[in-house]
PDB file of C-alpha atoms in Angstrom:
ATOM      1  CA  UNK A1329      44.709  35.640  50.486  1.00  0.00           C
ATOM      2  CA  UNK A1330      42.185  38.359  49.546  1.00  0.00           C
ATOM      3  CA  UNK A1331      39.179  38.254  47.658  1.00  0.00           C
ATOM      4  CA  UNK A1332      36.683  40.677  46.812  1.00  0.00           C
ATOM      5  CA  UNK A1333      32.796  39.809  46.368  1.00  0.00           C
ATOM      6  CA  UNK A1334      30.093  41.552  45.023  1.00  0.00           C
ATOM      7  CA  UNK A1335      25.772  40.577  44.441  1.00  0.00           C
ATOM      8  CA  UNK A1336      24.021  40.389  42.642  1.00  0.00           C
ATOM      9  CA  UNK A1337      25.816  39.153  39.588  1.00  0.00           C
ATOM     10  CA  UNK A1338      23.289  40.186  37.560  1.00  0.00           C
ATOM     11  CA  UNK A1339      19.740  42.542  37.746  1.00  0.00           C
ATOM     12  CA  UNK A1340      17.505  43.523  35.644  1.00  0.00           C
ATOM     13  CA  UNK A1341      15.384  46.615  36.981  1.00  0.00           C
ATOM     14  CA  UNK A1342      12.702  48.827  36.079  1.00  0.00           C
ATOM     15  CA  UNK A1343      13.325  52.602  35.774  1.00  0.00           C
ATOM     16  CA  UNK A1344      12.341  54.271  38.594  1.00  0.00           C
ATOM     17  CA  UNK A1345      12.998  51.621  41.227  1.00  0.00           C
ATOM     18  CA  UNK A1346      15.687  51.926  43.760  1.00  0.00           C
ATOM     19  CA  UNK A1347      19.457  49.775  43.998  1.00  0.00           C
ATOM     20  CA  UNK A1348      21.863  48.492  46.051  1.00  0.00           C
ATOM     21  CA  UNK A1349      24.945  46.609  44.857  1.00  0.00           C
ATOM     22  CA  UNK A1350      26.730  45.344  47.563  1.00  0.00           C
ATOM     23  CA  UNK A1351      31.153  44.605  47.812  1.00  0.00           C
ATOM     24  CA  UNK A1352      32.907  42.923  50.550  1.00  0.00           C
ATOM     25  CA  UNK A1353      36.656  42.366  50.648  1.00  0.00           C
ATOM     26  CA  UNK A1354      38.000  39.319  52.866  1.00  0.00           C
ATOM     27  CA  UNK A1355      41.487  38.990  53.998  1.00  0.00           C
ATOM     28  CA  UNK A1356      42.813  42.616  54.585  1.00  0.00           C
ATOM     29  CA  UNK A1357      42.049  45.387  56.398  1.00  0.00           C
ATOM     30  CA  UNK A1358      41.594  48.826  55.798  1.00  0.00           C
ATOM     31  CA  UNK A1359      41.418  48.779  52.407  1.00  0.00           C
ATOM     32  CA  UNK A1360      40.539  51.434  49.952  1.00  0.00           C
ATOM     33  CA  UNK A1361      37.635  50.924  48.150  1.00  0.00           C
ATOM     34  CA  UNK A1362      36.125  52.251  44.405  1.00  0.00           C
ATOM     35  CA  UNK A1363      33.300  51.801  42.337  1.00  0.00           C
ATOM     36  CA  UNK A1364      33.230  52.170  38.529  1.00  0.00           C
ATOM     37  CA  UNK A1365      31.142  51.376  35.858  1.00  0.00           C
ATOM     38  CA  UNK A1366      31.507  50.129  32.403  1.00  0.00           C
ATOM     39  CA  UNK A1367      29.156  50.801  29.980  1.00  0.00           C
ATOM     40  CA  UNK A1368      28.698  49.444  26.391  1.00  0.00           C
ATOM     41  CA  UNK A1369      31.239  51.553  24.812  1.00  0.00           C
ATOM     42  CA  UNK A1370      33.515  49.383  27.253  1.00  0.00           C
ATOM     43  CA  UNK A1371      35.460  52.530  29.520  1.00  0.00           C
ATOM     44  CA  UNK A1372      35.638  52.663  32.388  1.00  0.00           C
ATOM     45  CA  UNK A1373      34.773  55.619  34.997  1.00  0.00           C
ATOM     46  CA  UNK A1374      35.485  56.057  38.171  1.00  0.00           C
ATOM     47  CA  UNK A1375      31.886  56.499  40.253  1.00  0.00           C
ATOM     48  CA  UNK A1376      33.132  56.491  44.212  1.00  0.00           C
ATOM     49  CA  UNK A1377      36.063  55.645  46.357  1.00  0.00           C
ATOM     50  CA  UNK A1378      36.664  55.349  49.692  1.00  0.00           C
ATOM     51  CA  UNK A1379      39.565  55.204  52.311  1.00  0.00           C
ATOM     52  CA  UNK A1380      37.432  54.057  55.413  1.00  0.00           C
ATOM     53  CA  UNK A1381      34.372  53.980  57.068  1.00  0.00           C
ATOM     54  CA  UNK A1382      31.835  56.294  56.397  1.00  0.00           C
ATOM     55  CA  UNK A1383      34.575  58.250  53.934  1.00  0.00           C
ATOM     56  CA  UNK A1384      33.189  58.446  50.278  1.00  0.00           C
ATOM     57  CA  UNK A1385      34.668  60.720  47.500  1.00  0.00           C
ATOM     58  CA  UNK A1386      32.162  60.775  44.284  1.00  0.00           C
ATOM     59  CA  UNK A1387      33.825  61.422  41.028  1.00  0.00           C
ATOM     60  CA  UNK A1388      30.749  62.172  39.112  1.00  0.00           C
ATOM     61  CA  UNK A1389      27.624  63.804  39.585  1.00  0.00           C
ATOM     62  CA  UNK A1390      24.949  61.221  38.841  1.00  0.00           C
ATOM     63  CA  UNK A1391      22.063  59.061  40.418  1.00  0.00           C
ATOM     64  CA  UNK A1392      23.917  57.379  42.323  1.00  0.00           C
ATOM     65  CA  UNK A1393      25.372  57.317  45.976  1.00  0.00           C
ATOM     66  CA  UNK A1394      27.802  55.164  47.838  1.00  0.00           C
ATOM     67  CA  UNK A1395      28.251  54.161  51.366  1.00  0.00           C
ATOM     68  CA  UNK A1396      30.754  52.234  53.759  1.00  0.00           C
ATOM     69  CA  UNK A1397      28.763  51.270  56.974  1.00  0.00           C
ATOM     70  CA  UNK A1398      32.211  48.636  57.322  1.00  0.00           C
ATOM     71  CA  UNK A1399      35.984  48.544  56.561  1.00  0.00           C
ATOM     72  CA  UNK A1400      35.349  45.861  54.272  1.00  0.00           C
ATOM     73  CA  UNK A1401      32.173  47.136  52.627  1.00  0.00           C
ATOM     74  CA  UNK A1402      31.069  49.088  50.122  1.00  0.00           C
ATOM     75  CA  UNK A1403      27.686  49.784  48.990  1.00  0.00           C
ATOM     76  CA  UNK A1404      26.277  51.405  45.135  1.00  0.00           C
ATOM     77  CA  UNK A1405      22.537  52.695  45.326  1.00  0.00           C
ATOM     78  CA  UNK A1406      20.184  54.727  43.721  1.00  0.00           C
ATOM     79  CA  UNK A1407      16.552  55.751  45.346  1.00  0.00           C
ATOM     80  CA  UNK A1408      15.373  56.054  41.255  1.00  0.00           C
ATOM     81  CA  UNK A1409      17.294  53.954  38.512  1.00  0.00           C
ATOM     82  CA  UNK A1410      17.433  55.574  34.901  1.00  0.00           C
ATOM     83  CA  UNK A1411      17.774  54.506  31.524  1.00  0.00           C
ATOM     84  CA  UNK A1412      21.485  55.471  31.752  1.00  0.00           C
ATOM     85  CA  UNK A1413      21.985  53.631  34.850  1.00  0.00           C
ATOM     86  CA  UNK A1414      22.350  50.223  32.723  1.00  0.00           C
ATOM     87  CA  UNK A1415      26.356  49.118  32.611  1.00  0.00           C
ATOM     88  CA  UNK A1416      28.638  46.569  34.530  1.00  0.00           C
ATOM     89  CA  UNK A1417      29.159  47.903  37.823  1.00  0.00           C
ATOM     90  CA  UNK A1418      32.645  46.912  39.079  1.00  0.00           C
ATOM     91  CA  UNK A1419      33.986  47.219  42.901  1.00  0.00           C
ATOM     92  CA  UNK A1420      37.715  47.406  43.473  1.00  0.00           C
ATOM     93  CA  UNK A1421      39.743  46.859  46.771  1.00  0.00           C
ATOM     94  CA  UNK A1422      43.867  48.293  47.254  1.00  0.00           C
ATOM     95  CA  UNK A1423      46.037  48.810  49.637  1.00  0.00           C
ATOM     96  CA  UNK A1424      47.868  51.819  51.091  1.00  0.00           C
ATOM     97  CA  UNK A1425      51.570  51.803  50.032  1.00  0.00           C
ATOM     98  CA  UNK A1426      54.207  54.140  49.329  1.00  0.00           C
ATOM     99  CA  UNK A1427      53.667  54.640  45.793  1.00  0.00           C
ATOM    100  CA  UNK A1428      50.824  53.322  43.751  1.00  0.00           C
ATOM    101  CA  UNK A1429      47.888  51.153  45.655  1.00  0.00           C
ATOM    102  CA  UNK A1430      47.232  48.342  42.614  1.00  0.00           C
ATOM    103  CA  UNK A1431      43.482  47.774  42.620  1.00  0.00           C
ATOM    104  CA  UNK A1432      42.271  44.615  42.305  1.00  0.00           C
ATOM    105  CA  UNK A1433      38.909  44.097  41.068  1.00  0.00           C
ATOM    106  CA  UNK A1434      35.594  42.330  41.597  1.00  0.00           C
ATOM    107  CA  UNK A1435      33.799  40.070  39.392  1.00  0.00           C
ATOM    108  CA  UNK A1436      31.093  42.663  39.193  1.00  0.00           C
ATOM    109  CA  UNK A1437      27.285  43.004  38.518  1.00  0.00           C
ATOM    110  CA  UNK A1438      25.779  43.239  35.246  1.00  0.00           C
ATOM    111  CA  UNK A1439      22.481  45.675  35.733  1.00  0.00           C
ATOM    112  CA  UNK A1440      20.264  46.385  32.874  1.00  0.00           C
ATOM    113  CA  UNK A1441      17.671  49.074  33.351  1.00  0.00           C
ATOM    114  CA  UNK A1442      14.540  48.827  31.556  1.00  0.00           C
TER     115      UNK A1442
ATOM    116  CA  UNK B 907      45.718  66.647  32.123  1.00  0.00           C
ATOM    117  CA  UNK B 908      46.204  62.650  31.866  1.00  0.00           C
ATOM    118  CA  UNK B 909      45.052  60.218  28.879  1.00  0.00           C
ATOM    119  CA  UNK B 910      45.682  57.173  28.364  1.00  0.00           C
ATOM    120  CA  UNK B 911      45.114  56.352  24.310  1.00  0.00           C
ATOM    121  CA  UNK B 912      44.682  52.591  22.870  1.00  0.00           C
ATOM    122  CA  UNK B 913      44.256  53.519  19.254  1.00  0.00           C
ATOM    123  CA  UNK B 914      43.392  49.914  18.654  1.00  0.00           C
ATOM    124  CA  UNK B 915      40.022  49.454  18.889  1.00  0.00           C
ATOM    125  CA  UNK B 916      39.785  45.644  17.615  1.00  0.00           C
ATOM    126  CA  UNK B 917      42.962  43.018  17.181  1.00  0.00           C
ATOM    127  CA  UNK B 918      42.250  39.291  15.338  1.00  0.00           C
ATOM    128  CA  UNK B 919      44.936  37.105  15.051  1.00  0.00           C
ATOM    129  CA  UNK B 920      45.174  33.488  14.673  1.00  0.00           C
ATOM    130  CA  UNK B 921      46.511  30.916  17.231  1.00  0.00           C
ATOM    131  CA  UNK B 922      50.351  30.817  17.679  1.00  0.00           C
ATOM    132  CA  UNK B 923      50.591  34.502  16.051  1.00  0.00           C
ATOM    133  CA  UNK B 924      52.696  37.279  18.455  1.00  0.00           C
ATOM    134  CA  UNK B 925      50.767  40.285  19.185  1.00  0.00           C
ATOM    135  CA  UNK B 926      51.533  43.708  20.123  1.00  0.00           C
ATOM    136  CA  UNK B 927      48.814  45.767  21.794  1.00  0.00           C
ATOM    137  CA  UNK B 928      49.380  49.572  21.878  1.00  0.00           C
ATOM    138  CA  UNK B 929      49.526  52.111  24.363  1.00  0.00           C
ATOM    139  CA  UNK B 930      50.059  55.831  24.940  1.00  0.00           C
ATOM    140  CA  UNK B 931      49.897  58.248  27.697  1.00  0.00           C
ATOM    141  CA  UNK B 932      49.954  61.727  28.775  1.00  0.00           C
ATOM    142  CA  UNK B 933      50.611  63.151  31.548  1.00  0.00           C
ATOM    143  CA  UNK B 934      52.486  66.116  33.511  1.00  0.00           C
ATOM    144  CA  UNK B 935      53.637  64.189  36.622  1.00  0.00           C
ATOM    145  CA  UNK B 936      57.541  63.115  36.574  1.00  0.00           C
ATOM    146  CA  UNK B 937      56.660  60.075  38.293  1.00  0.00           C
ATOM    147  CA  UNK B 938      53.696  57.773  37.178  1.00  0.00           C
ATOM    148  CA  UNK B 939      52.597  54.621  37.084  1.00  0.00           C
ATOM    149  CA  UNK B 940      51.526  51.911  34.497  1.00  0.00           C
ATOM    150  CA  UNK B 941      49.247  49.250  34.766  1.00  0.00           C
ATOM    151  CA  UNK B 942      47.659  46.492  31.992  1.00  0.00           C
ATOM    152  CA  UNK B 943      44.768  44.684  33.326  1.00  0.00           C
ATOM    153  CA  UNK B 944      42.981  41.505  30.937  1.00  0.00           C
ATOM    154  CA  UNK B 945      39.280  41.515  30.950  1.00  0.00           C
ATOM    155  CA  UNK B 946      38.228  37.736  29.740  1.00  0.00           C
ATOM    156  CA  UNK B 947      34.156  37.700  28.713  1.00  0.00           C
ATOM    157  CA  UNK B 948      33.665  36.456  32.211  1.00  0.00           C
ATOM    158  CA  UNK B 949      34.010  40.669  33.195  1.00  0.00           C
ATOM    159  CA  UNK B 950      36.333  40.627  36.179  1.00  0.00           C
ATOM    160  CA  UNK B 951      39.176  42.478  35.515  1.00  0.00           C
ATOM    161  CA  UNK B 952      42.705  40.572  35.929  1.00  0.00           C
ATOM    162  CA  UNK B 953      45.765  42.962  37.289  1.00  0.00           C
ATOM    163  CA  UNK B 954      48.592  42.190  34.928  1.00  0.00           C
ATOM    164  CA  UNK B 955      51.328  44.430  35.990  1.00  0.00           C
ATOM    165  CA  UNK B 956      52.554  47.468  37.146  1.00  0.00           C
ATOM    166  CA  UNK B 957      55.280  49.854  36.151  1.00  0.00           C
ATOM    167  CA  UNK B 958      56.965  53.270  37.207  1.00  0.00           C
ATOM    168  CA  UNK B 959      58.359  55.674  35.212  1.00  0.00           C
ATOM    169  CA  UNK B 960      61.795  54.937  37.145  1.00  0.00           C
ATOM    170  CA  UNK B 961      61.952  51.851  35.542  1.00  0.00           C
ATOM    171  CA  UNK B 962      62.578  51.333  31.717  1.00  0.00           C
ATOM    172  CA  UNK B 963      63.572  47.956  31.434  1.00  0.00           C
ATOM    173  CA  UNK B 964      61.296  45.994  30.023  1.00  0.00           C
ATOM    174  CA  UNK B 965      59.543  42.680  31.440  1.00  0.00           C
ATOM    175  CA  UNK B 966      58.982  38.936  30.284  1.00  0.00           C
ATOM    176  CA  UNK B 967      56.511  36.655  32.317  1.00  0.00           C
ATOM    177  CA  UNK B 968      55.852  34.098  30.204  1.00  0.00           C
ATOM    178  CA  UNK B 969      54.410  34.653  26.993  1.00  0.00           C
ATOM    179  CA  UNK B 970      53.968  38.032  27.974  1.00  0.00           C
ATOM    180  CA  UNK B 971      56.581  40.952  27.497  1.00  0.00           C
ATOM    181  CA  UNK B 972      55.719  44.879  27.789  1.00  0.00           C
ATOM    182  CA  UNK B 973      58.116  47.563  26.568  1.00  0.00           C
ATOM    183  CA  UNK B 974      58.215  50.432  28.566  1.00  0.00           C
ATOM    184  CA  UNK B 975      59.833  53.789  26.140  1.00  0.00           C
ATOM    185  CA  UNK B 976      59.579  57.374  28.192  1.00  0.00           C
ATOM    186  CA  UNK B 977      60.897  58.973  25.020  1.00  0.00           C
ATOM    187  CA  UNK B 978      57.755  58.073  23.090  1.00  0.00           C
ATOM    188  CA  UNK B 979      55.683  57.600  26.080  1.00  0.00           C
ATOM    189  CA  UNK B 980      54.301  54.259  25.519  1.00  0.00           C
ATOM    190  CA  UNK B 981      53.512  50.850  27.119  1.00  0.00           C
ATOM    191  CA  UNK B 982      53.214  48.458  24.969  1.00  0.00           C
ATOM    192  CA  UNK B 983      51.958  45.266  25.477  1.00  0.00           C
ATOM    193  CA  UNK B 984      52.914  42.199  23.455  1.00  0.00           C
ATOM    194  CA  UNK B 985      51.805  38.063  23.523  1.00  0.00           C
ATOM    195  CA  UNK B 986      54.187  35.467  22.585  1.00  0.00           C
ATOM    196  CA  UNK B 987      52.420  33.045  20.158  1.00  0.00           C
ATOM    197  CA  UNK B 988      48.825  33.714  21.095  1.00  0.00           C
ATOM    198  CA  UNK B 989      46.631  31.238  22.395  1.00  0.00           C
ATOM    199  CA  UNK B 990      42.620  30.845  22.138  1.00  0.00           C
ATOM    200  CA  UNK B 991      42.442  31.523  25.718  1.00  0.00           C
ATOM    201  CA  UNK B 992      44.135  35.166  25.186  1.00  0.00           C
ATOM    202  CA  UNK B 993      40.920  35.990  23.832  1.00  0.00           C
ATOM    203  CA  UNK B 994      39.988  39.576  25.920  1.00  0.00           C
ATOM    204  CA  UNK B 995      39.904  43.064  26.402  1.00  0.00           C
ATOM    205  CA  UNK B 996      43.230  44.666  27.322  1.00  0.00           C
ATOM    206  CA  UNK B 997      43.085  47.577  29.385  1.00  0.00           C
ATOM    207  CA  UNK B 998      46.033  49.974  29.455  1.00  0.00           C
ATOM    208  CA  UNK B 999      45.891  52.407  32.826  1.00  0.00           C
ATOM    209  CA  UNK B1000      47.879  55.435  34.349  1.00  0.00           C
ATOM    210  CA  UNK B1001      48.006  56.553  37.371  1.00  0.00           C
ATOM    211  CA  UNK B1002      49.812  59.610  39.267  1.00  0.00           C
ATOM    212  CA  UNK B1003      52.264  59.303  42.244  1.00  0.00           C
ATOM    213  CA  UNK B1004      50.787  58.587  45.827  1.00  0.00           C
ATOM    214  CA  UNK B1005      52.939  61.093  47.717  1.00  0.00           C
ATOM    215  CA  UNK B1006      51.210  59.149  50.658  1.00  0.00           C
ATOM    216  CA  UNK B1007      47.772  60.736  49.911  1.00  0.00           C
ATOM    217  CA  UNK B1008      44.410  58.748  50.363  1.00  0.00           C
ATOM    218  CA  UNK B1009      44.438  56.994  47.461  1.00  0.00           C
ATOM    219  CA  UNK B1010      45.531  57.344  43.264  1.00  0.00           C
ATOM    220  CA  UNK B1011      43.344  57.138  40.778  1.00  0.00           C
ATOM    221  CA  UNK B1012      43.078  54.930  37.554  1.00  0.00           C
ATOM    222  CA  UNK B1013      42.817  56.231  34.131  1.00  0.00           C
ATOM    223  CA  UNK B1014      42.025  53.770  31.717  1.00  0.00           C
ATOM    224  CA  UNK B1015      42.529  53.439  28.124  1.00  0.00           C
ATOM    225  CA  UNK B1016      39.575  52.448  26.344  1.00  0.00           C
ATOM    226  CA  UNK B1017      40.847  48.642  25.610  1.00  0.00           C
ATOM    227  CA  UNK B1018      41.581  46.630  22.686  1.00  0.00           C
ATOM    228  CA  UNK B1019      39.474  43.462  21.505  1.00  0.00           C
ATOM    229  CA  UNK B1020      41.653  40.380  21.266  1.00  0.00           C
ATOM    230  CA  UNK B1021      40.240  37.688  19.219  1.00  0.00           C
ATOM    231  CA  UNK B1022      42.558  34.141  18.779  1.00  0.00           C
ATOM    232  CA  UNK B1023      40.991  32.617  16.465  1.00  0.00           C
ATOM    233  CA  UNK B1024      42.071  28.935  16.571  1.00  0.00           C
TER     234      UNK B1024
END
């Protein structure tokens, strides 16, 4: 069965310092891959996808960059966190299919900049 | 341009009490897709189901039932004598046809607050 990882599960960061947030999916391959982030107001927004290696789409013009060095990896980072960066980062995996991929998500990391 | 609206913002019921959460979309595509994920405190989002616009009827799991209407384009979402541990945030979600593109993207609702109380 699949699962889907991601670490730290929770940060806590001064502004100005730099990020990673790491995701790793087991038990597929080839899997599309997104990152969104919740903030307090609880909605959700798209930040990245990706449909394999070294393929990122961004959704939003922010602080942030993403990057797939592996099929089954997907990293969030940012060379100088803001005030605004704070949320709940979530990473999602899905499969290609004929019709709608169903993401499944991550139990995702809480960061709180400060 | 798609939206997915979940006008309720907060729902508190007590144990054993049915619930209906609310949910309705736009969009220009003639086929679609649904989707109602739970978010428990714990943060990870749970996929409930799925369901295309091809396909009215509605669905039963459990204590769960969702009734699908194109007519007044809603997805509603409703829980068969509630339980404590139905205590969540309900996301509603729409998402275009994958005409075998890269991928299709999510557009959530902004969620409603379930509280059981027991």
């Amino acid at each position: 069965s699949q699962t889907i990882h991601q670490w730290p599960a929770t940060l806590v960061q001064p502004v100005g310092s730099p990020l990673s947030l790491e995701c790793t999916v087991e038990g597929t391959s080839n899997p599309n891959l997104y990152w969104y982030r919740q903030a307090a107001g609880r909605g959700l927004q798209l930040l990245f996808y990706s449909v394999g290696i070294g393929q990122i789409s961004s959704e939003v013009p922010q602080n942030l960059s993403a990057s797939r060095p592996q099929d089954r990896q997907f990293i969030l980072s940012s060379k100088k966190l803001l005030l605004s960066d704070s949320g709940f980062y979530l990473c999602a995996w899905s499969v290609r299919a004929r019709g709608p991929d169903t993401q499944y998500f991550g139990p995702g990391t809480r960061l709180t900049v400060l | 341009a798609q939206k997915v609206t979940q006008a309720q913002t907060e729902i508190s019921v007590v144990e054993k009490e049915d619930v209906t959460l609310d949910c309705v979309y736009e969009t220009r595509d003639t086929t679609y897709y649904l989707f109602w994920y739970k978010q428990p405190p714990s943060g990870e989002l749970v996929f409930l189901i799925r369901r295309n616009s091809f396909d009215e009827q509605n669905e039963i799991s459990g204590r769960y039932s969702w009734n699908f209407q194109k007519s007044t384009s809603s997805f509603n979402f409703t829980i068969t004598a509630s339980q404590v541990v139905d205590s969540a945030v309900y996301f509603c979600a729409l998402s275009e046809a994958n005409y075998g593109g890269a991928t299709n993207k999510l557009i959530f609702g902004t969620g409603t607050l379930l509280a059981v109380q027991p």
